[in-house]
PDB file of C-alpha atoms and ligand atoms in Angstrom:
ATOM      1  CA  MET A   1      92.944 114.252  96.377  1.00  0.00           C
ATOM      2  CA  ASP A   2      89.937 112.937  98.304  1.00  0.00           C
ATOM      3  CA  ILE A   3      89.420 109.340  99.415  1.00  0.00           C
ATOM      4  CA  ILE A   4      85.791 109.020 100.494  1.00  0.00           C
ATOM      5  CA  TYR A   5      84.360 106.116 102.494  1.00  0.00           C
ATOM      6  CA  ARG A   6      80.677 106.049 101.588  1.00  0.00           C
ATOM      7  CA  PHE A   7      77.879 104.232 103.399  1.00  0.00           C
ATOM      8  CA  ASP A   8      74.654 103.856 101.450  1.00  0.00           C
ATOM      9  CA  PRO A   9      71.815 103.249 103.975  1.00  0.00           C
ATOM     10  CA  HIS A  10      69.616 101.904 101.157  1.00  0.00           C
ATOM     11  CA  ALA A  11      72.079  99.249  99.968  1.00  0.00           C
ATOM     12  CA  PRO A  12      71.334  95.621 100.993  1.00  0.00           C
ATOM     13  CA  LEU A  13      72.754  94.965 104.476  1.00  0.00           C
ATOM     14  CA  GLU A  14      73.203  91.197 104.334  1.00  0.00           C
ATOM     15  CA  SER A  15      76.824  90.137 104.584  1.00  0.00           C
ATOM     16  CA  LYS A  16      77.710  87.515 101.953  1.00  0.00           C
ATOM     17  CA  GLY A  17      81.127  86.066 102.734  1.00  0.00           C
ATOM     18  CA  PRO A  18      83.154  83.628 100.628  1.00  0.00           C
ATOM     19  CA  LYS A  19      82.005  79.994 100.691  1.00  0.00           C
ATOM     20  CA  ASN A  20      85.377  78.245 100.552  1.00  0.00           C
ATOM     21  CA  ASN A  21      89.157  78.680 100.685  1.00  0.00           C
ATOM     22  CA  ARG A  22      89.449  79.456  96.956  1.00  0.00           C
ATOM     23  CA  GLU A  23      86.863  82.246  97.105  1.00  0.00           C
ATOM     24  CA  SER A  24      88.404  83.598 100.287  1.00  0.00           C
ATOM     25  CA  LEU A  25      91.929  83.764  98.792  1.00  0.00           C
ATOM     26  CA  LYS A  26      90.520  85.426  95.676  1.00  0.00           C
ATOM     27  CA  LEU A  27      88.799  88.054  97.809  1.00  0.00           C
ATOM     28  CA  LEU A  28      92.019  88.768  99.726  1.00  0.00           C
ATOM     29  CA  ALA A  29      94.080  88.925  96.514  1.00  0.00           C
ATOM     30  CA  ASN A  30      91.561  91.303  94.918  1.00  0.00           C
ATOM     31  CA  GLY A  31      91.606  93.418  98.090  1.00  0.00           C
ATOM     32  CA  ASN A  32      95.387  93.772  97.918  1.00  0.00           C
ATOM     33  CA  GLU A  33      95.156  94.666  94.202  1.00  0.00           C
ATOM     34  CA  ARG A  34      92.710  97.459  95.084  1.00  0.00           C
ATOM     35  CA  PHE A  35      94.999  98.677  97.838  1.00  0.00           C
ATOM     36  CA  ALA A  36      98.055  98.665  95.543  1.00  0.00           C
ATOM     37  CA  LYS A  37      96.096 100.522  92.830  1.00  0.00           C
ATOM     38  CA  LEU A  38      94.972 103.109  95.409  1.00  0.00           C
ATOM     39  CA  VAL A  39      98.592 103.627  96.465  1.00  0.00           C
ATOM     40  CA  GLU A  40      99.632 104.015  92.786  1.00  0.00           C
ATOM     41  CA  HIS A  41      96.800 106.501  92.321  1.00  0.00           C
ATOM     42  CA  VAL A  42      98.054 108.578  95.255  1.00  0.00           C
ATOM     43  CA  GLN A  43     101.672 108.334  94.020  1.00  0.00           C
ATOM     44  CA  ASP A  44     100.677 109.462  90.515  1.00  0.00           C
ATOM     45  CA  ILE A  45      98.752 112.452  91.814  1.00  0.00           C
ATOM     46  CA  GLY A  46     101.543 113.291  94.245  1.00  0.00           C
ATOM     47  CA  SER A  47     104.042 113.316  91.400  1.00  0.00           C
ATOM     48  CA  GLY A  48     101.757 115.581  89.360  1.00  0.00           C
ATOM     49  CA  LYS A  49     100.996 112.992  86.662  1.00  0.00           C
ATOM     50  CA  ARG A  50      97.239 113.356  86.810  1.00  0.00           C
ATOM     51  CA  ASP A  51      94.363 114.982  88.610  1.00  0.00           C
ATOM     52  CA  LEU A  52      91.530 112.530  89.099  1.00  0.00           C
ATOM     53  CA  PRO A  53      88.127 112.788  90.789  1.00  0.00           C
ATOM     54  CA  PRO A  54      87.728 111.598  94.425  1.00  0.00           C
ATOM     55  CA  LYS A  55      88.189 107.884  95.075  1.00  0.00           C
ATOM     56  CA  ILE A  56      84.964 106.514  96.579  1.00  0.00           C
ATOM     57  CA  ILE A  57      85.137 103.347  98.689  1.00  0.00           C
ATOM     58  CA  PRO A  58      81.793 101.828  99.728  1.00  0.00           C
ATOM     59  CA  ILE A  59      81.515 100.552 103.319  1.00  0.00           C
ATOM     60  CA  ASN A  60      79.057  98.250 105.040  1.00  0.00           C
ATOM     61  CA  PRO A  61      78.462  98.506 108.823  1.00  0.00           C
ATOM     62  CA  ILE A  62      78.083  94.722 109.171  1.00  0.00           C
ATOM     63  CA  LYS A  63      81.503  94.146 107.633  1.00  0.00           C
ATOM     64  CA  LEU A  64      82.959  96.884 109.824  1.00  0.00           C
ATOM     65  CA  GLY A  65      81.594  95.083 112.877  1.00  0.00           C
ATOM     66  CA  VAL A  66      79.585  98.051 114.187  1.00  0.00           C
ATOM     67  CA  PRO A  67      75.923  97.819 115.288  1.00  0.00           C
ATOM     68  CA  ILE A  68      73.324  98.736 112.658  1.00  0.00           C
ATOM     69  CA  VAL A  69      70.805  99.241 115.477  1.00  0.00           C
ATOM     70  CA  SER A  70      71.775 100.912 118.754  1.00  0.00           C
ATOM     71  CA  GLY A  71      72.352  98.368 121.539  1.00  0.00           C
ATOM     72  CA  LEU A  72      72.564  95.359 119.164  1.00  0.00           C
ATOM     73  CA  GLU A  73      75.870  93.506 119.297  1.00  0.00           C
ATOM     74  CA  PRO A  74      77.030  92.551 115.796  1.00  0.00           C
ATOM     75  CA  ALA A  75      77.818  88.916 114.958  1.00  0.00           C
ATOM     76  CA  HIS A  76      81.506  87.957 114.858  1.00  0.00           C
ATOM     77  CA  GLU A  77      81.907  86.726 111.257  1.00  0.00           C
ATOM     78  CA  PRO A  78      85.455  86.988 109.882  1.00  0.00           C
ATOM     79  CA  PHE A  79      86.059  84.964 106.696  1.00  0.00           C
ATOM     80  CA  ALA A  80      89.828  84.610 107.162  1.00  0.00           C
ATOM     81  CA  LEU A  81      92.230  84.093 110.041  1.00  0.00           C
ATOM     82  CA  VAL A  82      95.484  85.965 109.439  1.00  0.00           C
ATOM     83  CA  LEU A  83      98.716  85.623 111.419  1.00  0.00           C
ATOM     84  CA  GLY A  84     100.879  88.647 110.651  1.00  0.00           C
ATOM     85  CA  CYS A  85     103.789  90.665 112.030  1.00  0.00           C
ATOM     86  CA  ALA A  86     103.267  93.414 114.608  1.00  0.00           C
ATOM     87  CA  ASP A  87     105.217  95.852 112.362  1.00  0.00           C
ATOM     88  CA  ALA A  88     103.258  99.123 112.250  1.00  0.00           C
ATOM     89  CA  ARG A  89     103.767  99.384 108.482  1.00  0.00           C
ATOM     90  CA  VAL A  90     101.777  96.217 107.818  1.00  0.00           C
ATOM     91  CA  PRO A  91      98.169  96.872 108.909  1.00  0.00           C
ATOM     92  CA  LEU A  92      96.516  93.735 107.575  1.00  0.00           C
ATOM     93  CA  GLU A  93      93.006  95.147 107.092  1.00  0.00           C
ATOM     94  CA  HIS A  94      94.465  98.005 105.029  1.00  0.00           C
ATOM     95  CA  ILE A  95      96.829  96.053 102.819  1.00  0.00           C
ATOM     96  CA  LEU A  96      94.107  93.482 102.072  1.00  0.00           C
ATOM     97  CA  ASP A  97      91.429  96.178 101.768  1.00  0.00           C
ATOM     98  CA  CYS A  98      89.185  94.334 104.202  1.00  0.00           C
ATOM     99  CA  SER A  99      86.815  95.542 106.888  1.00  0.00           C
ATOM    100  CA  ALA A 100      87.426  94.925 110.585  1.00  0.00           C
ATOM    101  CA  ASN A 101      84.899  92.079 110.822  1.00  0.00           C
ATOM    102  CA  ASP A 102      86.334  90.364 107.703  1.00  0.00           C
ATOM    103  CA  LEU A 103      89.547  89.215 109.368  1.00  0.00           C
ATOM    104  CA  PHE A 104      90.427  87.497 112.638  1.00  0.00           C
ATOM    105  CA  VAL A 105      93.899  88.969 113.103  1.00  0.00           C
ATOM    106  CA  VAL A 106      96.765  87.706 115.253  1.00  0.00           C
ATOM    107  CA  ARG A 107      99.839  89.937 115.099  1.00  0.00           C
ATOM    108  CA  VAL A 108     103.183  89.227 116.717  1.00  0.00           C
ATOM    109  CA  ALA A 109     106.722  90.301 115.803  1.00  0.00           C
ATOM    110  CA  GLY A 110     108.097  87.984 113.119  1.00  0.00           C
ATOM    111  CA  ASN A 111     104.659  86.312 112.667  1.00  0.00           C
ATOM    112  CA  VAL A 112     105.921  83.420 114.794  1.00  0.00           C
ATOM    113  CA  LEU A 113     103.741  80.807 116.412  1.00  0.00           C
ATOM    114  CA  GLY A 114     104.059  81.091 120.198  1.00  0.00           C
ATOM    115  CA  LEU A 115     101.708  79.409 122.645  1.00  0.00           C
ATOM    116  CA  GLU A 116      99.368  82.389 123.142  1.00  0.00           C
ATOM    117  CA  CYS A 117      99.125  82.890 119.361  1.00  0.00           C
ATOM    118  CA  LEU A 118      98.250  79.232 118.992  1.00  0.00           C
ATOM    119  CA  GLY A 119      95.514  79.677 121.584  1.00  0.00           C
ATOM    120  CA  SER A 120      93.980  82.489 119.519  1.00  0.00           C
ATOM    121  CA  VAL A 121      94.261  80.393 116.353  1.00  0.00           C
ATOM    122  CA  ASP A 122      92.652  77.361 118.010  1.00  0.00           C
ATOM    123  CA  TYR A 123      89.817  79.525 119.305  1.00  0.00           C
ATOM    124  CA  ALA A 124      89.084  81.024 115.888  1.00  0.00           C
ATOM    125  CA  ALA A 125      89.454  77.698 114.065  1.00  0.00           C
ATOM    126  CA  THR A 126      86.828  76.103 116.295  1.00  0.00           C
ATOM    127  CA  ALA A 127      84.476  78.806 117.646  1.00  0.00           C
ATOM    128  CA  LEU A 128      84.381  80.725 114.333  1.00  0.00           C
ATOM    129  CA  ARG A 129      84.692  77.699 112.025  1.00  0.00           C
ATOM    130  CA  LYS A 130      81.390  78.474 110.266  1.00  0.00           C
ATOM    131  CA  SER A 131      82.555  81.824 108.955  1.00  0.00           C
ATOM    132  CA  ILE A 132      86.318  81.275 108.569  1.00  0.00           C
ATOM    133  CA  GLN A 133      87.216  79.824 105.176  1.00  0.00           C
ATOM    134  CA  SER A 134      90.981  80.231 105.084  1.00  0.00           C
ATOM    135  CA  VAL A 135      94.030  80.669 107.297  1.00  0.00           C
ATOM    136  CA  ILE A 136      96.903  82.897 106.177  1.00  0.00           C
ATOM    137  CA  VAL A 137     100.437  83.568 107.398  1.00  0.00           C
ATOM    138  CA  MET A 138     101.515  87.014 106.178  1.00  0.00           C
ATOM    139  CA  GLY A 139     105.194  87.927 106.448  1.00  0.00           C
ATOM    140  CA  HIS A 140     106.633  91.170 105.124  1.00  0.00           C
ATOM    141  CA  THR A 141     109.795  92.516 103.555  1.00  0.00           C
ATOM    142  CA  GLY A 142     112.126  94.457 105.834  1.00  0.00           C
ATOM    143  CA  CYS A 143     110.979  92.454 108.872  1.00  0.00           C
ATOM    144  CA  GLY A 144     112.956  93.539 111.957  1.00  0.00           C
ATOM    145  CA  ALA A 145     112.523  90.197 113.742  1.00  0.00           C
ATOM    146  CA  VAL A 146     113.874  88.207 110.783  1.00  0.00           C
ATOM    147  CA  THR A 147     116.699  90.724 110.312  1.00  0.00           C
ATOM    148  CA  ALA A 148     117.686  90.350 113.974  1.00  0.00           C
ATOM    149  CA  ALA A 149     117.678  86.544 113.649  1.00  0.00           C
ATOM    150  CA  VAL A 150     119.889  86.781 110.540  1.00  0.00           C
ATOM    151  CA  ASP A 151     122.315  89.098 112.335  1.00  0.00           C
ATOM    152  CA  ILE A 152     122.585  86.641 115.220  1.00  0.00           C
ATOM    153  CA  TYR A 153     123.197  83.816 112.753  1.00  0.00           C
ATOM    154  CA  LEU A 154     125.936  85.814 111.001  1.00  0.00           C
ATOM    155  CA  SER A 155     127.505  87.106 114.194  1.00  0.00           C
ATOM    156  CA  PRO A 156     126.716  84.795 117.138  1.00  0.00           C
ATOM    157  CA  SER A 157     128.998  86.809 119.431  1.00  0.00           C
ATOM    158  CA  ASP A 158     126.504  89.710 119.200  1.00  0.00           C
ATOM    159  CA  PHE A 159     123.682  87.469 120.435  1.00  0.00           C
ATOM    160  CA  ALA A 160     123.551  89.072 123.889  1.00  0.00           C
ATOM    161  CA  ASN A 161     123.290  92.590 122.442  1.00  0.00           C
ATOM    162  CA  ILE A 162     120.582  91.777 119.908  1.00  0.00           C
ATOM    163  CA  ALA A 163     118.494  89.344 121.952  1.00  0.00           C
ATOM    164  CA  PHE A 164     118.807  91.123 125.274  1.00  0.00           C
ATOM    165  CA  SER A 165     115.899  89.474 127.077  1.00  0.00           C
ATOM    166  CA  HIS A 166     114.637  85.934 127.479  1.00  0.00           C
ATOM    167  CA  ALA A 167     111.411  86.894 125.676  1.00  0.00           C
ATOM    168  CA  VAL A 168     113.226  88.325 122.641  1.00  0.00           C
ATOM    169  CA  ARG A 169     115.539  85.282 122.495  1.00  0.00           C
ATOM    170  CA  SER A 170     112.517  83.001 122.544  1.00  0.00           C
ATOM    171  CA  LEU A 171     110.945  84.916 119.652  1.00  0.00           C
ATOM    172  CA  LEU A 172     114.115  84.966 117.527  1.00  0.00           C
ATOM    173  CA  ASP A 173     114.762  81.268 118.182  1.00  0.00           C
ATOM    174  CA  ARG A 174     111.522  80.541 116.365  1.00  0.00           C
ATOM    175  CA  VAL A 175     112.785  82.360 113.268  1.00  0.00           C
ATOM    176  CA  MET A 176     116.206  80.659 113.310  1.00  0.00           C
ATOM    177  CA  LEU A 177     115.056  77.467 111.563  1.00  0.00           C
ATOM    178  CA  ALA A 178     114.085  79.529 108.496  1.00  0.00           C
ATOM    179  CA  VAL A 179     117.402  81.416 108.619  1.00  0.00           C
ATOM    180  CA  ARG A 180     119.482  78.222 108.783  1.00  0.00           C
ATOM    181  CA  GLY A 181     117.505  76.629 105.946  1.00  0.00           C
ATOM    182  CA  SER A 182     117.893  79.776 103.835  1.00  0.00           C
ATOM    183  CA  ALA A 183     121.658  79.906 104.461  1.00  0.00           C
ATOM    184  CA  ARG A 184     121.961  76.266 103.370  1.00  0.00           C
ATOM    185  CA  ALA A 185     119.899  76.915 100.246  1.00  0.00           C
ATOM    186  CA  LEU A 186     122.003  79.965  99.287  1.00  0.00           C
ATOM    187  CA  GLU A 187     125.157  77.913  99.715  1.00  0.00           C
ATOM    188  CA  SER A 188     123.835  75.094  97.565  1.00  0.00           C
ATOM    189  CA  ALA A 189     122.753  77.583  94.846  1.00  0.00           C
ATOM    190  CA  PHE A 190     125.913  79.713  94.732  1.00  0.00           C
ATOM    191  CA  GLY A 191     128.604  77.705  96.582  1.00  0.00           C
ATOM    192  CA  SER A 192     130.202  78.459  99.949  1.00  0.00           C
ATOM    193  CA  LYS A 193     131.812  81.635  98.523  1.00  0.00           C
ATOM    194  CA  VAL A 194     128.339  83.247  98.664  1.00  0.00           C
ATOM    195  CA  GLN A 195     129.001  84.143 102.320  1.00  0.00           C
ATOM    196  CA  LYS A 196     131.598  86.650 101.120  1.00  0.00           C
ATOM    197  CA  ALA A 197     129.290  88.178  98.496  1.00  0.00           C
ATOM    198  CA  LYS A 198     128.337  91.840  98.832  1.00  0.00           C
ATOM    199  CA  TYR A 199     124.612  91.074  98.960  1.00  0.00           C
ATOM    200  CA  TYR A 200     124.831  87.946 101.124  1.00  0.00           C
ATOM    201  CA  ARG A 201     123.181  89.497 104.213  1.00  0.00           C
ATOM    202  CA  ASP A 202     120.395  91.093 102.117  1.00  0.00           C
ATOM    203  CA  TRP A 203     119.764  87.818 100.275  1.00  0.00           C
ATOM    204  CA  LEU A 204     119.750  85.840 103.514  1.00  0.00           C
ATOM    205  CA  ILE A 205     117.251  88.259 105.075  1.00  0.00           C
ATOM    206  CA  GLU A 206     114.947  88.187 102.063  1.00  0.00           C
ATOM    207  CA  THR A 207     115.053  84.404 101.640  1.00  0.00           C
ATOM    208  CA  SER A 208     114.515  83.942 105.385  1.00  0.00           C
ATOM    209  CA  ILE A 209     111.428  86.186 105.308  1.00  0.00           C
ATOM    210  CA  TYR A 210     109.719  83.915 102.740  1.00  0.00           C
ATOM    211  CA  MET A 211     110.964  80.754 104.448  1.00  0.00           C
ATOM    212  CA  ASN A 212     109.778  82.002 107.847  1.00  0.00           C
ATOM    213  CA  SER A 213     106.256  82.433 106.467  1.00  0.00           C
ATOM    214  CA  ALA A 214     106.391  78.962 104.875  1.00  0.00           C
ATOM    215  CA  VAL A 215     107.688  77.307 108.077  1.00  0.00           C
ATOM    216  CA  THR A 216     104.992  78.991 110.176  1.00  0.00           C
ATOM    217  CA  ALA A 217     102.314  77.954 107.665  1.00  0.00           C
ATOM    218  CA  TYR A 218     103.568  74.341 107.871  1.00  0.00           C
ATOM    219  CA  ASP A 219     103.292  74.378 111.679  1.00  0.00           C
ATOM    220  CA  LEU A 220      99.958  76.177 111.588  1.00  0.00           C
ATOM    221  CA  GLN A 221      98.415  73.645 109.196  1.00  0.00           C
ATOM    222  CA  ARG A 222      99.242  70.824 111.589  1.00  0.00           C
ATOM    223  CA  GLU A 223      97.851  72.808 114.508  1.00  0.00           C
ATOM    224  CA  VAL A 224      94.616  73.649 112.698  1.00  0.00           C
ATOM    225  CA  ASP A 225      94.212  70.030 111.526  1.00  0.00           C
ATOM    226  CA  ALA A 226      94.360  68.937 115.166  1.00  0.00           C
ATOM    227  CA  VAL A 227      91.340  71.023 116.165  1.00  0.00           C
ATOM    228  CA  THR A 228      89.123  71.107 113.070  1.00  0.00           C
ATOM    229  CA  LYS A 229      88.684  69.691 109.574  1.00  0.00           C
ATOM    230  CA  GLY A 230      88.997  71.198 106.105  1.00  0.00           C
ATOM    231  CA  LEU A 231      90.759  74.493 106.872  1.00  0.00           C
ATOM    232  CA  HIS A 232      93.592  75.239 104.459  1.00  0.00           C
ATOM    233  CA  VAL A 233      96.602  77.308 105.514  1.00  0.00           C
ATOM    234  CA  SER A 234      98.421  79.468 102.958  1.00  0.00           C
ATOM    235  CA  TYR A 235     101.313  81.888 103.230  1.00  0.00           C
ATOM    236  CA  SER A 236     102.362  85.099 101.556  1.00  0.00           C
ATOM    237  CA  VAL A 237     104.683  88.074 102.046  1.00  0.00           C
ATOM    238  CA  TYR A 238     103.734  91.735 101.845  1.00  0.00           C
ATOM    239  CA  ASP A 239     106.323  93.696  99.855  1.00  0.00           C
ATOM    240  CA  MET A 240     106.342  97.149 101.417  1.00  0.00           C
ATOM    241  CA  ALA A 241     108.057  98.792  98.434  1.00  0.00           C
ATOM    242  CA  TRP A 242     105.444  97.557  95.949  1.00  0.00           C
ATOM    243  CA  THR A 243     102.533  97.392  98.436  1.00  0.00           C
ATOM    244  CA  ARG A 244     101.679  93.957  97.012  1.00  0.00           C
ATOM    245  CA  ILE A 245     101.453  90.485  98.480  1.00  0.00           C
ATOM    246  CA  GLY A 246     103.140  87.493  96.846  1.00  0.00           C
ATOM    247  CA  ALA A 247     104.460  83.996  97.549  1.00  0.00           C
ATOM    248  CA  LEU A 248     107.755  84.942  95.834  1.00  0.00           C
ATOM    249  CA  PRO A 249     109.810  88.165  95.769  1.00  0.00           C
ATOM    250  CA  PHE A 250     109.046  90.882  93.229  1.00  0.00           C
ATOM    251  CA  ARG A 251     111.941  92.287  91.257  1.00  0.00           C
ATOM    252  CA  GLY A 252     109.803  94.777  89.338  1.00  0.00           C
ATOM    253  CA  ALA A 253     106.324  95.416  87.983  1.00  0.00           C
ATOM    254  CA  GLU A 254     106.936  92.700  85.346  1.00  0.00           C
ATOM    255  CA  ASP A 255     106.666  90.098  88.153  1.00  0.00           C
ATOM    256  CA  PHE A 256     103.178  91.132  89.288  1.00  0.00           C
ATOM    257  CA  ASP A 257     101.240  88.882  86.897  1.00  0.00           C
ATOM    258  CA  SER A 258     103.519  85.851  87.211  1.00  0.00           C
ATOM    259  CA  THR A 259     103.666  85.789  91.023  1.00  0.00           C
ATOM    260  CA  PRO A 260     100.966  83.890  92.918  1.00  0.00           C
ATOM    261  CA  HIS A 261      99.412  85.931  95.718  1.00  0.00           C
ATOM    262  CA  PHE A 262      99.465  82.909  98.056  1.00  0.00           C
ATOM    263  CA  ALA A 263     101.135  79.504  98.293  1.00  0.00           C
ATOM    264  CA  PRO A 264      99.679  76.517 100.164  1.00  0.00           C
ATOM    265  CA  ALA A 265     101.399  75.505 103.409  1.00  0.00           C
ATOM    266  CA  PRO A 266     104.234  73.024 102.698  1.00  0.00           C
ATOM    267  CA  LYS A 267     103.067  69.430 103.212  1.00  0.00           C
ATOM    268  CA  THR A 268     106.403  67.857 104.164  1.00  0.00           C
ATOM    269  CA  SER A 269     109.923  69.009 105.046  1.00  0.00           C
ATOM    270  CA  VAL A 270     110.995  68.014 101.512  1.00  0.00           C
ATOM    271  CA  ASP A 271     109.088  71.059 100.212  1.00  0.00           C
ATOM    272  CA  PHE A 272     111.287  73.600 102.024  1.00  0.00           C
ATOM    273  CA  PRO A 273     114.462  73.377  99.883  1.00  0.00           C
ATOM    274  CA  ILE A 274     112.250  73.672  96.768  1.00  0.00           C
ATOM    275  CA  ILE A 275     110.566  76.805  98.116  1.00  0.00           C
ATOM    276  CA  ALA A 276     113.971  78.280  99.033  1.00  0.00           C
ATOM    277  CA  GLN A 277     115.274  77.622  95.505  1.00  0.00           C
ATOM    278  CA  GLN A 278     112.231  79.343  93.977  1.00  0.00           C
ATOM    279  CA  VAL A 279     112.815  82.420  96.174  1.00  0.00           C
ATOM    280  CA  ILE A 280     116.554  82.431  95.402  1.00  0.00           C
ATOM    281  CA  ALA A 281     115.867  82.188  91.651  1.00  0.00           C
ATOM    282  CA  ARG A 282     114.084  85.553  91.957  1.00  0.00           C
ATOM    283  CA  LEU A 283     116.994  87.069  93.915  1.00  0.00           C
ATOM    284  CA  GLY A 284     119.355  85.924  91.168  1.00  0.00           C
ATOM    285  CA  LYS A 285     117.513  88.236  88.742  1.00  0.00           C
ATOM    286  CA  GLU A 286     119.138  91.268  90.410  1.00  0.00           C
TER     287      GLU A 286
HETATM  288 ZN1   ZN B   1     108.109  92.087 110.948  1.00  0.00          ZN
END
């Protein structure tokens, strides 16, 4: 099959971005829907189900961030700031079907909020405040950083092998709050015997991935509030198996319509056990 990126030189060149957080989140959700549909299209053709004409995707040089006139530097106008994981399988512009100049992207293993990441966030939230309408934390299923933190939690004696350097320990320490909270929530949902359950490690990893995004969003909202006004932080998780983003785990295609693409950053610590219970309720459907 052919996927064709098409630039029409006669199309209007003005870049109209979203005007507020709601429009911005809608644009990102629609972008992920397009991406997921494109993946399904490729899967269907690959499995011989259908033979469709080429998929044509229009592009705009302003949104790509390339000069439309030689020697003219394009304006820096992203509409969303996204903190995501460095995992190579989660390219944020692709999974949200956005152009390069649509997103101000900060990527670090485990989408944790270290000092340098905060510096990038503060810069974007102030210097690019006119164009940026929303702030997103995007975790992902199968996250290696969260998995490593869970393994340390389950087997502290292996700490030195897993977190072999000061830098890695520092990164995993930031994920540990989400892991501990998730372990507590699993115990309160299923009793202490859950630790012996066959799926305990898998459940702890999956719950921790959603909780890690929520915890980071909570911290990020407070950080953003300290440097500017009116920027809302949301969180989501990219499910690599379904190629879709959601604030809760997917157990099958029947969950697509009932799962919000994003959730607002928790306002207080009281929100965390509630979020954990919502995630665990989805795991219980297995
Ligand atoms: Zn990751």
